[in-house]
CSV table of C-alpha atoms in Angstrom, one decimal:
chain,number,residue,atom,x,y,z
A,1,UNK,CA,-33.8,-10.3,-11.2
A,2,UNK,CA,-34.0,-14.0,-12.2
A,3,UNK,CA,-35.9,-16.2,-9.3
A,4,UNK,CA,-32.7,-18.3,-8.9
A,5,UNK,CA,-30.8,-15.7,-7.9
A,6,UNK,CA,-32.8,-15.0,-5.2
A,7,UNK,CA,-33.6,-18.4,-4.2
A,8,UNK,CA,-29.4,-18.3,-3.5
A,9,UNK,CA,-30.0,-15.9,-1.3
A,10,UNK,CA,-32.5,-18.0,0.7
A,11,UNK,CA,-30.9,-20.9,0.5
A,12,UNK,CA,-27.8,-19.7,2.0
A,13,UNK,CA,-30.1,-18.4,5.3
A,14,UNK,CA,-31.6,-22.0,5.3
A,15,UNK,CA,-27.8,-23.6,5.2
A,16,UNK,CA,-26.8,-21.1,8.0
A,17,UNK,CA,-29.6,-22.4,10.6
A,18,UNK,CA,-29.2,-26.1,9.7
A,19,UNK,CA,-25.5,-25.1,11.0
A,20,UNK,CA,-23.9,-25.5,7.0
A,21,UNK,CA,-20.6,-22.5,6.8
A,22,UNK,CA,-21.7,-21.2,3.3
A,23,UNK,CA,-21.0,-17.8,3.8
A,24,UNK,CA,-19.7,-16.0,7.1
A,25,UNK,CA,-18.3,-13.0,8.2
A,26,UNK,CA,-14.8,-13.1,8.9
A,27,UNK,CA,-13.8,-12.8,12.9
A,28,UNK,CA,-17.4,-12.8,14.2
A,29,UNK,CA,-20.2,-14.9,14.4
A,30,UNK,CA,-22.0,-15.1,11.2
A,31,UNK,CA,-25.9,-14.4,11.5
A,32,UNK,CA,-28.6,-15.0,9.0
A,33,UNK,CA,-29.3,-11.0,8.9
A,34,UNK,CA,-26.0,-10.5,7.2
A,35,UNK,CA,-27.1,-13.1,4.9
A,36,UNK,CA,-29.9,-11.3,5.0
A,37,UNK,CA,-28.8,-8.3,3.3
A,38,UNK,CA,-27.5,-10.2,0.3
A,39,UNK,CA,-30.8,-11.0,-0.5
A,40,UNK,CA,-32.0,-7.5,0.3
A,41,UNK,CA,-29.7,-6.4,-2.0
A,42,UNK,CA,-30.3,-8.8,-4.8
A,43,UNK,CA,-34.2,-7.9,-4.2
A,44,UNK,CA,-33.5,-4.2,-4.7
A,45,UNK,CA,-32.0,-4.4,-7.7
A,46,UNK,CA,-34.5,-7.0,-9.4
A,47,UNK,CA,-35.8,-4.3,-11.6
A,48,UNK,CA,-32.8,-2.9,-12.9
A,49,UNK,CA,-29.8,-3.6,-15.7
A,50,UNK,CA,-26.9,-4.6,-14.0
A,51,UNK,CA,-24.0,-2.3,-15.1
A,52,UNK,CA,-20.7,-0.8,-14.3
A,53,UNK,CA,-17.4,-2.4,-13.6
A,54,UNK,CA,-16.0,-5.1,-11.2
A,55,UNK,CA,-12.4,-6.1,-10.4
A,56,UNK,CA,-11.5,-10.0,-9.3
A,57,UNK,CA,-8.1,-10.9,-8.4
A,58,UNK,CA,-6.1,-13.3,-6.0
A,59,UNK,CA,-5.9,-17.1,-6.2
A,60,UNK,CA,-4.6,-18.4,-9.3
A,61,UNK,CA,-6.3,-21.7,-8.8
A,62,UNK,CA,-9.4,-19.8,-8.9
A,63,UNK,CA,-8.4,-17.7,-12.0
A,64,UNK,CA,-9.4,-20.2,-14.5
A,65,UNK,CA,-12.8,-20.5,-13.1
A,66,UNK,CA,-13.0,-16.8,-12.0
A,67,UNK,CA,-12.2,-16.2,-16.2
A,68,UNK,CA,-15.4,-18.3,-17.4
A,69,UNK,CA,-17.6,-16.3,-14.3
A,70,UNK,CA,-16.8,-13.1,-15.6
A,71,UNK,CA,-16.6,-14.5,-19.4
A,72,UNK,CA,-20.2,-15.9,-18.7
A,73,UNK,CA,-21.9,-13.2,-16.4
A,74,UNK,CA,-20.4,-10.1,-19.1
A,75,UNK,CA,-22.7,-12.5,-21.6
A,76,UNK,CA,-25.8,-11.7,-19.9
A,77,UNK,CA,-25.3,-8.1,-19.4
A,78,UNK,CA,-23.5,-6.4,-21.6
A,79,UNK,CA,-23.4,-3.4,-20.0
A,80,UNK,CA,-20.8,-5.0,-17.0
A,81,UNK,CA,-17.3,-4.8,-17.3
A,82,UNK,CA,-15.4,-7.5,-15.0
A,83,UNK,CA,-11.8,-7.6,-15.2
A,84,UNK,CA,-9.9,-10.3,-13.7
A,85,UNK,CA,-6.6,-11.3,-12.6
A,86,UNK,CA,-4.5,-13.7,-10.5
A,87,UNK,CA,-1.1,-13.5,-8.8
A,88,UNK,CA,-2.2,-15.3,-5.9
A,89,UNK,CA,-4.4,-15.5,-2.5
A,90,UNK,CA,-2.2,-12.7,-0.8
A,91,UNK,CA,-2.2,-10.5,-4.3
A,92,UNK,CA,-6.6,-10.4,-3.6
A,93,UNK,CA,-6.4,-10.2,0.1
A,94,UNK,CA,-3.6,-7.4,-0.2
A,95,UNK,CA,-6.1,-5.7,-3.3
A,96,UNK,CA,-8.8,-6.3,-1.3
A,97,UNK,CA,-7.4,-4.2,1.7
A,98,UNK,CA,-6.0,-1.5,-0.8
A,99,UNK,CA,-10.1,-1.1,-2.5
A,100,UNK,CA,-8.3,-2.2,-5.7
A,101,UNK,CA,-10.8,-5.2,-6.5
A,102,UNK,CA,-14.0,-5.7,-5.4
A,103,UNK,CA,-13.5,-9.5,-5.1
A,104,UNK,CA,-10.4,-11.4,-3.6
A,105,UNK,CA,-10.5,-15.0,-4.8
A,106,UNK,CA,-8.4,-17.7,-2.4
A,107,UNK,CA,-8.0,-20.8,-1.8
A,108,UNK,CA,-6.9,-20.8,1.6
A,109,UNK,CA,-8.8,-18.6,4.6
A,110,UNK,CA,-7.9,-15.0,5.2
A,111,UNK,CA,-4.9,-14.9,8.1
A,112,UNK,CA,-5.7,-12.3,10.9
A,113,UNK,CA,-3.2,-10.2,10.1
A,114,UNK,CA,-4.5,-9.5,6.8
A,115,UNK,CA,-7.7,-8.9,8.3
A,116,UNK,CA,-6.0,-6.6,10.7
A,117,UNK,CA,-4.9,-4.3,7.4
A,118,UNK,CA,-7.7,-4.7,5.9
A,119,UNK,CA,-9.7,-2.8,9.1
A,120,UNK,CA,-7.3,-0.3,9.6
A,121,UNK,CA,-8.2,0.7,6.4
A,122,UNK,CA,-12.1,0.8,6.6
A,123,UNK,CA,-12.5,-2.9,4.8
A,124,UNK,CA,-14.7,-5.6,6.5
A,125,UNK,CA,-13.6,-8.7,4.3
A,126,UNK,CA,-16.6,-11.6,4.2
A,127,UNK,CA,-15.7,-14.5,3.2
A,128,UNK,CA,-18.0,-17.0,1.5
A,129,UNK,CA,-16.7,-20.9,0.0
A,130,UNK,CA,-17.4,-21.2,-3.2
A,131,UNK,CA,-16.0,-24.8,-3.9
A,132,UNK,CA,-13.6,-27.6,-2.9
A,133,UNK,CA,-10.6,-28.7,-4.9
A,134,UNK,CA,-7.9,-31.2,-4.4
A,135,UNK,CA,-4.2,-30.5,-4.6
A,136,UNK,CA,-2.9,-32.7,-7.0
A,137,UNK,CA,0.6,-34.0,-7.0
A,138,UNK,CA,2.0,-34.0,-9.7
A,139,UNK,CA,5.0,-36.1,-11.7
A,140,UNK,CA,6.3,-36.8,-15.2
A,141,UNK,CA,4.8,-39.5,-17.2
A,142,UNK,CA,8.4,-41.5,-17.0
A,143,UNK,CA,8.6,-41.7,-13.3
A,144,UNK,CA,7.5,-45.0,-12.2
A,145,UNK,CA,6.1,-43.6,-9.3
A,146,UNK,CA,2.3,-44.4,-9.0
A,147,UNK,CA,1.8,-43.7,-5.0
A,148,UNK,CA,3.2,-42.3,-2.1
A,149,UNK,CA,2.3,-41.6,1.7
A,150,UNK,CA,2.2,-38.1,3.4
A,151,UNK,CA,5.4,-38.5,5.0
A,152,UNK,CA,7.0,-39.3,2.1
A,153,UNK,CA,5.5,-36.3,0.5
A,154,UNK,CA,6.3,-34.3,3.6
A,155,UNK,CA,10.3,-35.5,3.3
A,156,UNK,CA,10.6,-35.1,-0.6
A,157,UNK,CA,9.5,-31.2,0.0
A,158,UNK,CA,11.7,-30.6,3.3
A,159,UNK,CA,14.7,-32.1,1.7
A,160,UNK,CA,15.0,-34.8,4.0
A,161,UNK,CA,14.2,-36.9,0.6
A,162,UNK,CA,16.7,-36.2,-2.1
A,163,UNK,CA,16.7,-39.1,-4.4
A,164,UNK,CA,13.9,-40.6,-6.0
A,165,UNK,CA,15.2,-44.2,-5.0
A,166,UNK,CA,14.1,-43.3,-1.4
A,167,UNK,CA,10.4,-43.5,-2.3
A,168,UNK,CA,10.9,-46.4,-4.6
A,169,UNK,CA,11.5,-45.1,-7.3
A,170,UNK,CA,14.5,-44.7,-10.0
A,171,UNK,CA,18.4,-44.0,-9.1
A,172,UNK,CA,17.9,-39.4,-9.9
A,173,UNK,CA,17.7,-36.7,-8.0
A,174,UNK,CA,14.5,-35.3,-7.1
A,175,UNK,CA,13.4,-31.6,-8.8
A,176,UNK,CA,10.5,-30.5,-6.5
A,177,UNK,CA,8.5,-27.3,-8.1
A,178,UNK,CA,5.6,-25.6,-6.4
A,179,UNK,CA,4.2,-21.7,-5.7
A,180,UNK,CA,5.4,-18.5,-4.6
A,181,UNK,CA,4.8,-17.5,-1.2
A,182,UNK,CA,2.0,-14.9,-2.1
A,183,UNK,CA,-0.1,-18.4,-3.2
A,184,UNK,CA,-2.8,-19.1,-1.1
A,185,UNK,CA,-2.1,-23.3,-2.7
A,186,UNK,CA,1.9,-22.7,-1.5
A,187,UNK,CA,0.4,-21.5,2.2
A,188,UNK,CA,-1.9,-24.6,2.0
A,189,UNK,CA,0.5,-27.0,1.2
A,190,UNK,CA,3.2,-25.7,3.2
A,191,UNK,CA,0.6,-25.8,6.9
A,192,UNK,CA,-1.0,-29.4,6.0
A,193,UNK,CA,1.7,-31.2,4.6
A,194,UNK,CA,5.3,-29.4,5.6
A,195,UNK,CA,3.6,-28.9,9.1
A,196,UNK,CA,4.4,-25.2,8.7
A,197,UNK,CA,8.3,-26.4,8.2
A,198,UNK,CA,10.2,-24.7,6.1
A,199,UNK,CA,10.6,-26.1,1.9
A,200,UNK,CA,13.9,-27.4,0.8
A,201,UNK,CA,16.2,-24.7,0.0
A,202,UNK,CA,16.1,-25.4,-3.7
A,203,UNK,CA,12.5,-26.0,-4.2
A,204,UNK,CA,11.7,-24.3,-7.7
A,205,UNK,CA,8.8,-21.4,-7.0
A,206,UNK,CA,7.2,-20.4,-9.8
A,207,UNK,CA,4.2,-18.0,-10.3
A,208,UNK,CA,1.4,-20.1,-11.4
A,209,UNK,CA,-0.3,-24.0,-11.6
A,210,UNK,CA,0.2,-24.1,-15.4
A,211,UNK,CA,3.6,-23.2,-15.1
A,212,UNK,CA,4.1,-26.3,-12.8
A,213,UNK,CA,2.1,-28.9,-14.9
A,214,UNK,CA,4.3,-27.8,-17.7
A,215,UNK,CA,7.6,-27.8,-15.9
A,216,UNK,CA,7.0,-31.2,-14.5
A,217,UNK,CA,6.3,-32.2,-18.4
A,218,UNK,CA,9.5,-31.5,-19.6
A,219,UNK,CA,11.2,-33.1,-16.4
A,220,UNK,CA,11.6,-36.5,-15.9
A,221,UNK,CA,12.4,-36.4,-12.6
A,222,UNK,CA,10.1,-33.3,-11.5
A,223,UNK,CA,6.7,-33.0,-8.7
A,224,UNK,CA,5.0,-30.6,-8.1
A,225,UNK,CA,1.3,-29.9,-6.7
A,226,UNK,CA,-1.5,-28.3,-8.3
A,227,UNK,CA,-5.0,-27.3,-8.0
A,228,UNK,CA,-6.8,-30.6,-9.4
A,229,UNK,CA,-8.4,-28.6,-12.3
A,230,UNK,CA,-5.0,-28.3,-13.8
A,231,UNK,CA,-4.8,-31.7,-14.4
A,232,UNK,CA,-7.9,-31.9,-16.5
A,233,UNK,CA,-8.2,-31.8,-20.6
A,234,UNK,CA,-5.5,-34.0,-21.5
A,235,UNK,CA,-2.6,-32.8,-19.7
A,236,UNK,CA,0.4,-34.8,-19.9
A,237,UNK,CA,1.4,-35.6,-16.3
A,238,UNK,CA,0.8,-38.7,-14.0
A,239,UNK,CA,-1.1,-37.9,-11.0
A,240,UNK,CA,0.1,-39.8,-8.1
A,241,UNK,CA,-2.5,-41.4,-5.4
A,242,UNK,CA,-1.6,-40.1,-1.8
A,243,UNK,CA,-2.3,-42.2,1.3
A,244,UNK,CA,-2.3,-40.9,4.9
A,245,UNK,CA,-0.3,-43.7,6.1
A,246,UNK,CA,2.0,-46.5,5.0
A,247,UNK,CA,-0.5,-49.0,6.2
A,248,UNK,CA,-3.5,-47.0,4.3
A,249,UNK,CA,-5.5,-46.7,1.1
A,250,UNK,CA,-3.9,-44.9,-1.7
A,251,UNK,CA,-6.3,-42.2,-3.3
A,252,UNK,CA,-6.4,-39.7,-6.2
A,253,UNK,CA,-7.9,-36.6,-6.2
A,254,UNK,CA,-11.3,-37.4,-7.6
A,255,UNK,CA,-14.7,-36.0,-7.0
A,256,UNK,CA,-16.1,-38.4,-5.0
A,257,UNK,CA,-12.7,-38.6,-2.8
A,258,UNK,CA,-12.4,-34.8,-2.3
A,259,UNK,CA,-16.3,-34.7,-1.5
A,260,UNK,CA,-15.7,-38.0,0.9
A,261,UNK,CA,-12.3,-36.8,2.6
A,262,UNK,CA,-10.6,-40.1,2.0
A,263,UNK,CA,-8.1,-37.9,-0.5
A,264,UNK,CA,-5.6,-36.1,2.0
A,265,UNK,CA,-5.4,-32.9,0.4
A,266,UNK,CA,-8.4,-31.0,-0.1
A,267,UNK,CA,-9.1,-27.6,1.1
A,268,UNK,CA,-12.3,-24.6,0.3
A,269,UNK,CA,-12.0,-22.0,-2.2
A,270,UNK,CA,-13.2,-18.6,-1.1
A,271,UNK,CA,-14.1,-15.1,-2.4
A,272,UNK,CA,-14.1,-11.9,-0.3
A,273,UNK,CA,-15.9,-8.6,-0.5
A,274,UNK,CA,-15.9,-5.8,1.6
A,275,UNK,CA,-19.0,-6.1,3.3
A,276,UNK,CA,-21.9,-8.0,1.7
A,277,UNK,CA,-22.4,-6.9,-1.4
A,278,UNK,CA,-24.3,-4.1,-3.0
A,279,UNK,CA,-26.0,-3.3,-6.7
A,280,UNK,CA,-24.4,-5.1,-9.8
A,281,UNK,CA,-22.0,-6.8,-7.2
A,282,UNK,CA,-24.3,-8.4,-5.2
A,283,UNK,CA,-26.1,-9.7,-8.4
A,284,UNK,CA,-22.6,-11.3,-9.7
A,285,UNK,CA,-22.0,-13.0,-6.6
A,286,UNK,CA,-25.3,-15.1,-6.6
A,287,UNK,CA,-24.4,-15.7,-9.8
A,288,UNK,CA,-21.0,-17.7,-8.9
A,289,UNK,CA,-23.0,-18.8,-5.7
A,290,UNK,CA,-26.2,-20.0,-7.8
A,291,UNK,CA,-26.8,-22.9,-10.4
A,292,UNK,CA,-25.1,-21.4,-13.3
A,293,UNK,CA,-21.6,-20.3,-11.6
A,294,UNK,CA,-21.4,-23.8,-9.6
A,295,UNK,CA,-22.2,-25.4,-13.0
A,296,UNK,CA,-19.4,-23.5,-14.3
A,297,UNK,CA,-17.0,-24.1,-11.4
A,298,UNK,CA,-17.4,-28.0,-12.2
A,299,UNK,CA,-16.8,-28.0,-15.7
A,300,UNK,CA,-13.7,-26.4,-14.9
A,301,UNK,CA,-12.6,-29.1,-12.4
A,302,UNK,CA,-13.9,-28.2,-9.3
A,303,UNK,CA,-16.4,-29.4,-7.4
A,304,UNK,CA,-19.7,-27.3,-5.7
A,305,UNK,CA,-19.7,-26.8,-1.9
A,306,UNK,CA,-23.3,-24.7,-2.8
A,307,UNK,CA,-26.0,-27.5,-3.3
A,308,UNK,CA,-28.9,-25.8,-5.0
A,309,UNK,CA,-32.2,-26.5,-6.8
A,310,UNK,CA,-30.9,-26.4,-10.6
């Protein structure tokens, strides 16, 4: 096994007693022997060919990262299958419970409930952050709309805001889009900026962050909110700068304001296994947690909650 990989594994037992949440187990205190075992198991299999098959699905603001992972990692060792899928945080958790994948991505946190299934069926989920993204609000080119506070934000996706001429902007109704409920980014959005309030009765759901960016292209007076990596690579909507207050800075979801907090809406992105991982599993999860997978996760759009000797 490559000396990076295991140097993951050590890092992550340093970052645990200096008090950093890289990688815990869900509902219980984490301990460095847990994190431990990953690098037990990493060791153990440092003579061997990793092979055999591995499932990945949940968050679809992970999938596009998730894709080049498993496009990457099946590079290196041909003799790994690793499908992947989205459909949303609640599609991996629920996949997860059922032993259908061996990886859940999501970008919010596990709920108790879902742990709940998820023991009653012999599953230990463990969590471990894997990155920090932004959630990007989104609106047509033609809206003259450049900023907007939470509130307003808040009130445009409750209903209270129905007319884009109440945020200072043109005389038209307001078209809100955004995620199904099985979205880990629609659970997000809905606890940090609805207040766990209910969306406006005809907010448009649809199944996935692309299908926003592109409904909000061919809608003048659309918004909608998206992982920040689907704003990347020349697509065609305006990105609006959020502040926390009327009286406050306006930011954008950049790098350095995600990494710095000053930009509202940030949140972790997770993956869970059952248990730490084992064999070829074990070995593709320092992967996303070393130097190459972080690399990877930034190119995409994201930006590395792992620091690591490259």
């Amino acid at each position: 096994m490559r000396s990076s990989y295991r140097n993951v594994a050590i890092y992550l037992i340093i970052g645990l007693l200096a008090g950093a949440v890289i990688g815990y187990l869900v509902e219980t205190q984490v301990s460095s022997g847990k994190i431990k075992d990953l690098q037990n198991q990493i060791d153990s299999i440092s003579t061997e060919i990793p092979r055999g098959n591995i499932v990945q699905k949940g968050s679809d603001t992970l999938l596009i990262v998730a894709q080049r992972w498993a496009e990457e990692y099946m590079n290196k060792h041909s003799a790994v299958s690793i499908s992947v899928a989205g459909g949303g945080s609640g599609v991996g958790f629920s996949a997860l419970a059922q032993k259908t994948t061996d990886i859940a991505d999501a970008s919010r946190e596990i709920k108790s409930s879902e742990i709940q299934t998820a023991k009653s069926n012999g599953v230990n989920p463990v969590e471990w952050v894997v990155g920090l993204d932004g959630i990007a609000i989104v609106v047509n080119k033609g809206n003259p709309i450049t900023e907007m506070t939470m509130e307003q934000l808040e009130k445009i996706y409750n209903g209270t805001y129905t007319n884009w001429k109440q945020v200072g902007g043109n005389d038209a109704t307001i078209i809100t889009y955004g995620r199904q409920s099985t979205s880990g980014t629609y659970d997000f959005f809905r606890e940090h900026v609805l207040h766990n309030k209910n969306f406006r009765a005809d907010n448009r759901e649809l199944a996935g962050n692309a299908e926003i960016v592109n409904s909000v292209m061919g809608d003048v007076n659309g918004i909608g909110y998206v992982g920040v990596a689907y704003t990347k690579k020349g697509v065609n909507v305006k990105i609006v700068r959020i502040k926390s207050a009327a009286d406050a800075t306006a930011y954008e979801p950049s790098v350095e304001n995600i990494k710095s907090g000053t930009y509202p809406i940030a949140r972790k992105l997770y993956i869970y296994t059952n248990g730490v991982p084992t064999g070829t599993l074990a070995d593709y999860v320092a992967f996303i947690l070393g130097p190459e997978g972080q690399q990877i996760l930034e190119e995409v759009g994201y930006i590395s909650y792992i620091k690591v000797d490259k």
